[in-house]
Short mmCIF file of C-alpha atoms in Angstrom, two decimals:
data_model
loop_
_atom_site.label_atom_id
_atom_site.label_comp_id
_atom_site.label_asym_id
_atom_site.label_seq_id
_atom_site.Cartn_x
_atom_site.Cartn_y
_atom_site.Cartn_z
CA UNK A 219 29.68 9.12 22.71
CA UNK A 220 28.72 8.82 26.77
CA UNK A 221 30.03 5.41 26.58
CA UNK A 222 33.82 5.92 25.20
CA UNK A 223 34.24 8.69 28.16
CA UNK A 224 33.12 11.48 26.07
CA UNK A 225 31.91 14.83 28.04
CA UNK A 226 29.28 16.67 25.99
CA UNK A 227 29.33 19.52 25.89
CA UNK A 228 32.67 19.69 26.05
CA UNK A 229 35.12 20.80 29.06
CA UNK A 230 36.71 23.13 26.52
CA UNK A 231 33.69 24.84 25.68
CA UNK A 232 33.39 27.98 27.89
CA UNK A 233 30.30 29.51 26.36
CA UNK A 234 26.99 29.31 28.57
CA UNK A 235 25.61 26.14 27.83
CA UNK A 236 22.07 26.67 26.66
CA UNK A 237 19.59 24.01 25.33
CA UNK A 238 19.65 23.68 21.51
CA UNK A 239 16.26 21.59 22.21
CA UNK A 240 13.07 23.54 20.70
CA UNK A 241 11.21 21.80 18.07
CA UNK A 242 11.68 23.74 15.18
CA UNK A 243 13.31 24.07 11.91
CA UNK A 244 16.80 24.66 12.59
CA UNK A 245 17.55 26.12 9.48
CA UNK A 246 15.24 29.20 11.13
CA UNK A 247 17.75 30.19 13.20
CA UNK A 248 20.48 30.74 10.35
CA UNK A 249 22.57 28.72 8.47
CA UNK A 250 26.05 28.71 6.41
CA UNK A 251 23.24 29.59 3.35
CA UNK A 252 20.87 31.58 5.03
CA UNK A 253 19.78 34.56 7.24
CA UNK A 254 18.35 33.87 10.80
CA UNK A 255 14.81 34.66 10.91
CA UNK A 256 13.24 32.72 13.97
CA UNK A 257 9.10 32.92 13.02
CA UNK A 258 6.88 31.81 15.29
CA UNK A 259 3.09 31.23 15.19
CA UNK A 260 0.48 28.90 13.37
CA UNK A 261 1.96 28.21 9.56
CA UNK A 262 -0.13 24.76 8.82
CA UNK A 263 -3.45 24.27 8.19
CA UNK A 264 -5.68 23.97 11.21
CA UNK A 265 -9.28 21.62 11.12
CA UNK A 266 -11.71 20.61 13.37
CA UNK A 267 -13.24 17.53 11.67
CA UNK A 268 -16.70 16.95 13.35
CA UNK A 269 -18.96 13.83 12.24
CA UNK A 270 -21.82 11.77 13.32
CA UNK A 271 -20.96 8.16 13.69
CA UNK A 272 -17.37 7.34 11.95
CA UNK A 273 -14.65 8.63 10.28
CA UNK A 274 -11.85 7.37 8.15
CA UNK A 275 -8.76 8.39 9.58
CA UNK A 276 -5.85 7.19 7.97
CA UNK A 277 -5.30 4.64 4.41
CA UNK A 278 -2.35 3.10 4.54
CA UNK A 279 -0.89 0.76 1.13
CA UNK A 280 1.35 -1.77 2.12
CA UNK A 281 3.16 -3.22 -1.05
CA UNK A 282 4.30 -6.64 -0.10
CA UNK A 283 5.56 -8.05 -3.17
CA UNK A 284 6.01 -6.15 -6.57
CA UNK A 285 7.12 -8.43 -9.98
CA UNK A 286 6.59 -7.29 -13.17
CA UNK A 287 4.06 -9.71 -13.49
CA UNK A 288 1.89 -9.04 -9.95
CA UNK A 289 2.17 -6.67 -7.40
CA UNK A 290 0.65 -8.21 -4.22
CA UNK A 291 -0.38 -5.32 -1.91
CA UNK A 292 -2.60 -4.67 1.73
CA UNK A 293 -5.27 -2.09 2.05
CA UNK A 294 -5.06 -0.65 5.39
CA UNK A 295 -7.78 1.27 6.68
CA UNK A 296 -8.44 3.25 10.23
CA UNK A 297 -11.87 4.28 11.15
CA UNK A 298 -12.81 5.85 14.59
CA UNK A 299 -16.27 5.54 15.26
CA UNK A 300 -18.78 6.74 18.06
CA UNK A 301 -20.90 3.91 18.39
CA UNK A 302 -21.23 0.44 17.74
CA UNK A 303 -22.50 -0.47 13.86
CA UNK A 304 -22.44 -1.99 10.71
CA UNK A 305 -21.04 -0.46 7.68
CA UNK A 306 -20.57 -1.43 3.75
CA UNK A 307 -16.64 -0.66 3.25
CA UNK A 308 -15.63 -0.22 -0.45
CA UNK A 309 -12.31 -0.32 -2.29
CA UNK A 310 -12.22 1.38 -5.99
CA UNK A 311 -8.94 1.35 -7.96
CA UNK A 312 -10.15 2.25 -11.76
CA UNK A 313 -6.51 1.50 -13.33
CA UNK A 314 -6.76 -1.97 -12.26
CA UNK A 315 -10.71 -2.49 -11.86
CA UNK A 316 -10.59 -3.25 -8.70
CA UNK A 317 -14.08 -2.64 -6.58
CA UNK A 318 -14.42 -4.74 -3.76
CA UNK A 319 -17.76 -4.11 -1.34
CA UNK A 320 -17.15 -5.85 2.29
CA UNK A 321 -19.77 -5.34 5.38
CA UNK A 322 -17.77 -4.26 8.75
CA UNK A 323 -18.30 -4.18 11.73
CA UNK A 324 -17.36 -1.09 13.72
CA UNK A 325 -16.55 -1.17 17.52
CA UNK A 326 -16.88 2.01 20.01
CA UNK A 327 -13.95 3.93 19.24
CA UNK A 328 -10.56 3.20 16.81
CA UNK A 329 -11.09 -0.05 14.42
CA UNK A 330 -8.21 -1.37 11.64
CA UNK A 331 -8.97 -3.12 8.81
CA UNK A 332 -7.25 -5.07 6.14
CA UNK A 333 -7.38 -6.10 2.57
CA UNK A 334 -4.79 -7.74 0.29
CA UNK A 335 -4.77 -7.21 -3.47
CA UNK A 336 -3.45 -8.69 -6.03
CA UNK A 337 -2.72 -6.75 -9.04
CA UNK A 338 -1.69 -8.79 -12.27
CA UNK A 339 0.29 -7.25 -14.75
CA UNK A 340 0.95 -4.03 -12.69
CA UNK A 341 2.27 -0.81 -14.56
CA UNK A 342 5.40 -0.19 -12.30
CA UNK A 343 6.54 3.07 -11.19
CA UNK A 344 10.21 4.07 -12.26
CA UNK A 345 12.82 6.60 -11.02
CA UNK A 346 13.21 9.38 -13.76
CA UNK A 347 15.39 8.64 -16.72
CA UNK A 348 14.46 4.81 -16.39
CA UNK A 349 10.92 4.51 -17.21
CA UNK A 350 7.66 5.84 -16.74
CA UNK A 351 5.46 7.16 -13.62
CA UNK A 352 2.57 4.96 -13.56
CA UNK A 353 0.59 5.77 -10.41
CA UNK A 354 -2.08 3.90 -9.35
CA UNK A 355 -5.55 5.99 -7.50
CA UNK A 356 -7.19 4.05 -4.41
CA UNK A 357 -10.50 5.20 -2.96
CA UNK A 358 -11.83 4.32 0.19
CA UNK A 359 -15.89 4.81 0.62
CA UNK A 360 -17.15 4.08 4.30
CA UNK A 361 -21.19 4.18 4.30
CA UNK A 362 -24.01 3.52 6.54
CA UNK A 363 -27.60 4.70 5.12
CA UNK A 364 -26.91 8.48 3.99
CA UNK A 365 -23.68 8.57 6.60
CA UNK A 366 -20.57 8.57 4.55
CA UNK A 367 -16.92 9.19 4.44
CA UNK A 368 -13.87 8.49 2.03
CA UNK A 369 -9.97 9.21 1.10
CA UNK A 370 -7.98 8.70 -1.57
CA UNK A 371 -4.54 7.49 -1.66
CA UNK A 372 -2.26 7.76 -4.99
CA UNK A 373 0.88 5.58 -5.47
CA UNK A 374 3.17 4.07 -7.81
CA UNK A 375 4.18 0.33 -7.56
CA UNK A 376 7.56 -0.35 -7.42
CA UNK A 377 9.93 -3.14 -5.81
CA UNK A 378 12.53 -0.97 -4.20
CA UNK A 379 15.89 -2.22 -2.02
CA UNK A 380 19.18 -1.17 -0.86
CA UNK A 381 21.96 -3.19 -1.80
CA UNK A 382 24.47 -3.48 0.78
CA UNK A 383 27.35 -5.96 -0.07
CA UNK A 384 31.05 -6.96 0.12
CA UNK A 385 32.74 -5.99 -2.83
CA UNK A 386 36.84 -5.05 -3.53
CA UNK A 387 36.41 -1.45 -1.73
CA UNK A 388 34.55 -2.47 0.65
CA UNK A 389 30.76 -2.54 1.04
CA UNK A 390 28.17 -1.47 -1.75
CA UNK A 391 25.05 0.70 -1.51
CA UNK A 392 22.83 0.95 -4.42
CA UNK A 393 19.64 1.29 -5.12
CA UNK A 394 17.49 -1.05 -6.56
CA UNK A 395 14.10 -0.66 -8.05
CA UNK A 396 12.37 -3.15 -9.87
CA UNK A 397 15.21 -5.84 -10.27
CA UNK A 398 17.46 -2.77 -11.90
CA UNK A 399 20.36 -1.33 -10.35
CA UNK A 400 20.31 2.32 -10.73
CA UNK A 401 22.64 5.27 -10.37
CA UNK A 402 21.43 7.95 -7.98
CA UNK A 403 21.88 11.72 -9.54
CA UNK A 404 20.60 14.20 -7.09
CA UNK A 405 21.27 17.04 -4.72
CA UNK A 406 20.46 18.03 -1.17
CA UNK A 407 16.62 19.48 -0.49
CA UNK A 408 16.55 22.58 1.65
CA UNK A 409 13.07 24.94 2.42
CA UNK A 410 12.82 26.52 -0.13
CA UNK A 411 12.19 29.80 1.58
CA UNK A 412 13.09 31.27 4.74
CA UNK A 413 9.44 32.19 5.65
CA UNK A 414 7.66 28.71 5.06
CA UNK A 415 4.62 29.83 4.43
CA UNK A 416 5.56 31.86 1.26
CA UNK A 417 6.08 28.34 -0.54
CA UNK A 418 3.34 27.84 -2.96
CA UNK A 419 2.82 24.69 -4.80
CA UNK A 420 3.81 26.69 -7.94
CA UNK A 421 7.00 27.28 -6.53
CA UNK A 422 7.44 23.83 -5.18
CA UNK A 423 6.16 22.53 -8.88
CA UNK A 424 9.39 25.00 -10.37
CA UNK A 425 12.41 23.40 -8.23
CA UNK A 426 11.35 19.88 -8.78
CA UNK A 427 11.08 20.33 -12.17
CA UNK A 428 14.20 21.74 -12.34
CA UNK A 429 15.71 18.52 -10.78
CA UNK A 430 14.29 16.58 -13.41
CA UNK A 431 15.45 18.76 -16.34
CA UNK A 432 19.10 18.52 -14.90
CA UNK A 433 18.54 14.68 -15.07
CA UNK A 434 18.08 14.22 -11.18
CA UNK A 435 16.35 11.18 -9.79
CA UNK A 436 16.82 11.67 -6.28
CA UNK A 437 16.53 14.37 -3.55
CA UNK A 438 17.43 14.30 0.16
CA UNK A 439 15.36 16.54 2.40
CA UNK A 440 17.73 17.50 4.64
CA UNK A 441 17.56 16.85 8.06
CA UNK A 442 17.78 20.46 9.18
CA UNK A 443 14.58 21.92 7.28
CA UNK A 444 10.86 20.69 7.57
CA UNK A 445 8.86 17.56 7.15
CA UNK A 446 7.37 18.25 3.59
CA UNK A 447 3.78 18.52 2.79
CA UNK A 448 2.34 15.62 0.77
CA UNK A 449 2.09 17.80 -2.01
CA UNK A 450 6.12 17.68 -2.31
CA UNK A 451 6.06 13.87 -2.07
CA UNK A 452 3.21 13.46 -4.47
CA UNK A 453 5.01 15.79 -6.62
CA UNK A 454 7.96 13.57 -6.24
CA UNK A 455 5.89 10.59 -7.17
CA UNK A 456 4.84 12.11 -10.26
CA UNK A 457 7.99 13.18 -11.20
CA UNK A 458 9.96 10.10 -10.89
CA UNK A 459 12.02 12.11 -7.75
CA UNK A 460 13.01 8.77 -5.59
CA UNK A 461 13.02 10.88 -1.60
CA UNK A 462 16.05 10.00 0.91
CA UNK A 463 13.91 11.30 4.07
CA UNK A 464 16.39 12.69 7.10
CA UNK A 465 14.55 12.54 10.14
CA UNK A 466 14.92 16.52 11.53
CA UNK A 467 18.08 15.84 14.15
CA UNK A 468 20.77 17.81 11.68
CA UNK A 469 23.41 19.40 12.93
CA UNK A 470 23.08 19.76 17.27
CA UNK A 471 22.79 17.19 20.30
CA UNK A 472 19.73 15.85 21.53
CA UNK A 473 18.73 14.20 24.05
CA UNK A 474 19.02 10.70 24.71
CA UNK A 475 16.23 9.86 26.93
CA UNK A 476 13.26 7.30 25.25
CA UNK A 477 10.46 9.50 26.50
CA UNK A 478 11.96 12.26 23.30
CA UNK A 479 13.21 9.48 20.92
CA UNK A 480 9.05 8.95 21.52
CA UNK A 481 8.03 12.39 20.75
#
């Protein structure tokens, strides 16, 4: 908008300007659907995570290629460790018996490591209404003598792309998982409470389902709400819910600069 000319706020606007900037859910603050109730305070879970030598930070499945006759994937593992050692890293997936034992080497501080997988004959994940949710279980074991640590990741293989092309209105945009074209049925995701806390994962279990038995394959969390927990998006998973993710810049101006695009 700067670059057409464009004076935001606007000249005509002769309200005190005030900065719309604060990092929380703007939906707190009220919207055309619900009260304003600005909470403040700690509403996540808060851990101190102590350990001796390593620990596995993040796992990370990267699905490169997905056919109905191999899905060709990378394991992607980050460890932080204190010191300097040796470690046996191990790879479990019980759907596909894969269990793959590798020696690494950890460095002083954050170390990556990667592992592609091929997976023949892979039970592919579909959006609901156009197959079945086949989700596959990956554990991660770090171990050194009686030193251990491990995460589990759960997906569902699927080759997914947006189709964008010319056609006699104008440009397409479809979805398309595994090969199939299909038609998106869904409806906009809001918090599902004003107080965010009060959301259980009974509650979160209720309007998903609900989605489903109207015949819903898609939701879009809105871009005015929360970043969900990974209970919603496992849920999702399970469900056969395909997620349009908003990033959380609904509805307001914000800054420009790269140091918040960063943030």
């Amino acid at each position: 908008m700067s670059k057409m000319d464009y004076e935001l706020p606007a000249d005509n606007d002769q309200i005190k300007k005030t900065s719309p900037h604060t990092r929380k859910a703007p939906y707190h603050y009220g919207w055309d659907w619900g009260p304003s109730f600005a909470t403040c305070g700690i509403w996540q879970n808060v851990e101190v995570i102590a350990y001796d030598f390593f620990t596995i930070n993040d796992v990370h499945v990267d699905q490169k290629e997905v056919h109905p006759h191999n899905a060709k994937i990378e394991i992607n593992v980050d460890i932080t460790s204190k010191v300097e050692l040796e470690a046996d890293l191990l790879i479990i997936e019980p759907k596909s018996k894969i269990n793959i034992s590798k020696s690494v080497n950890l460095k002083k501080g954050k170390n990556s490591f990667h592992r592609s997988i091929d997976i023949i004959n892979p039970e592919l994940w579909w959006p609901n209404g156009h197959g079945g949710q086949d989700m596959y279980e990956f554990e991660i074991h770090l171990k050194m003598d009686d030193c251990k640590d491990s995460k589990k990741v759960r997906i569902g293989l699927r080759d997914f792309k947006v189709q964008i092309e010319e056609d006699e209105y104008g440009n397409s945009f479809a979805f398309i998982v595994n090969g199939k074209p299909i038609f998106s049925k869904g409806a906009n995701w809001i918090p599902g409470d004003s107080f965010t806390t009060r959301m259980t994962k009974d509650n979160y279990k209720t309007l998903l389902q609900n989605a489903v038995n109207a015949n819903m394959n898609t939701v879009r969390v809105w871009g005015g709400g929360i970043y969900e927990s990974e209970y919603f998006y496992d849920l999702c998973d399970e469900l056969g819910l395909i997620v349009w993710q908003d990033f959380m810049f609904a509805c307001s101006l914000y800054p420009e600069m790269m140091i918040f695009r960063k943030c």
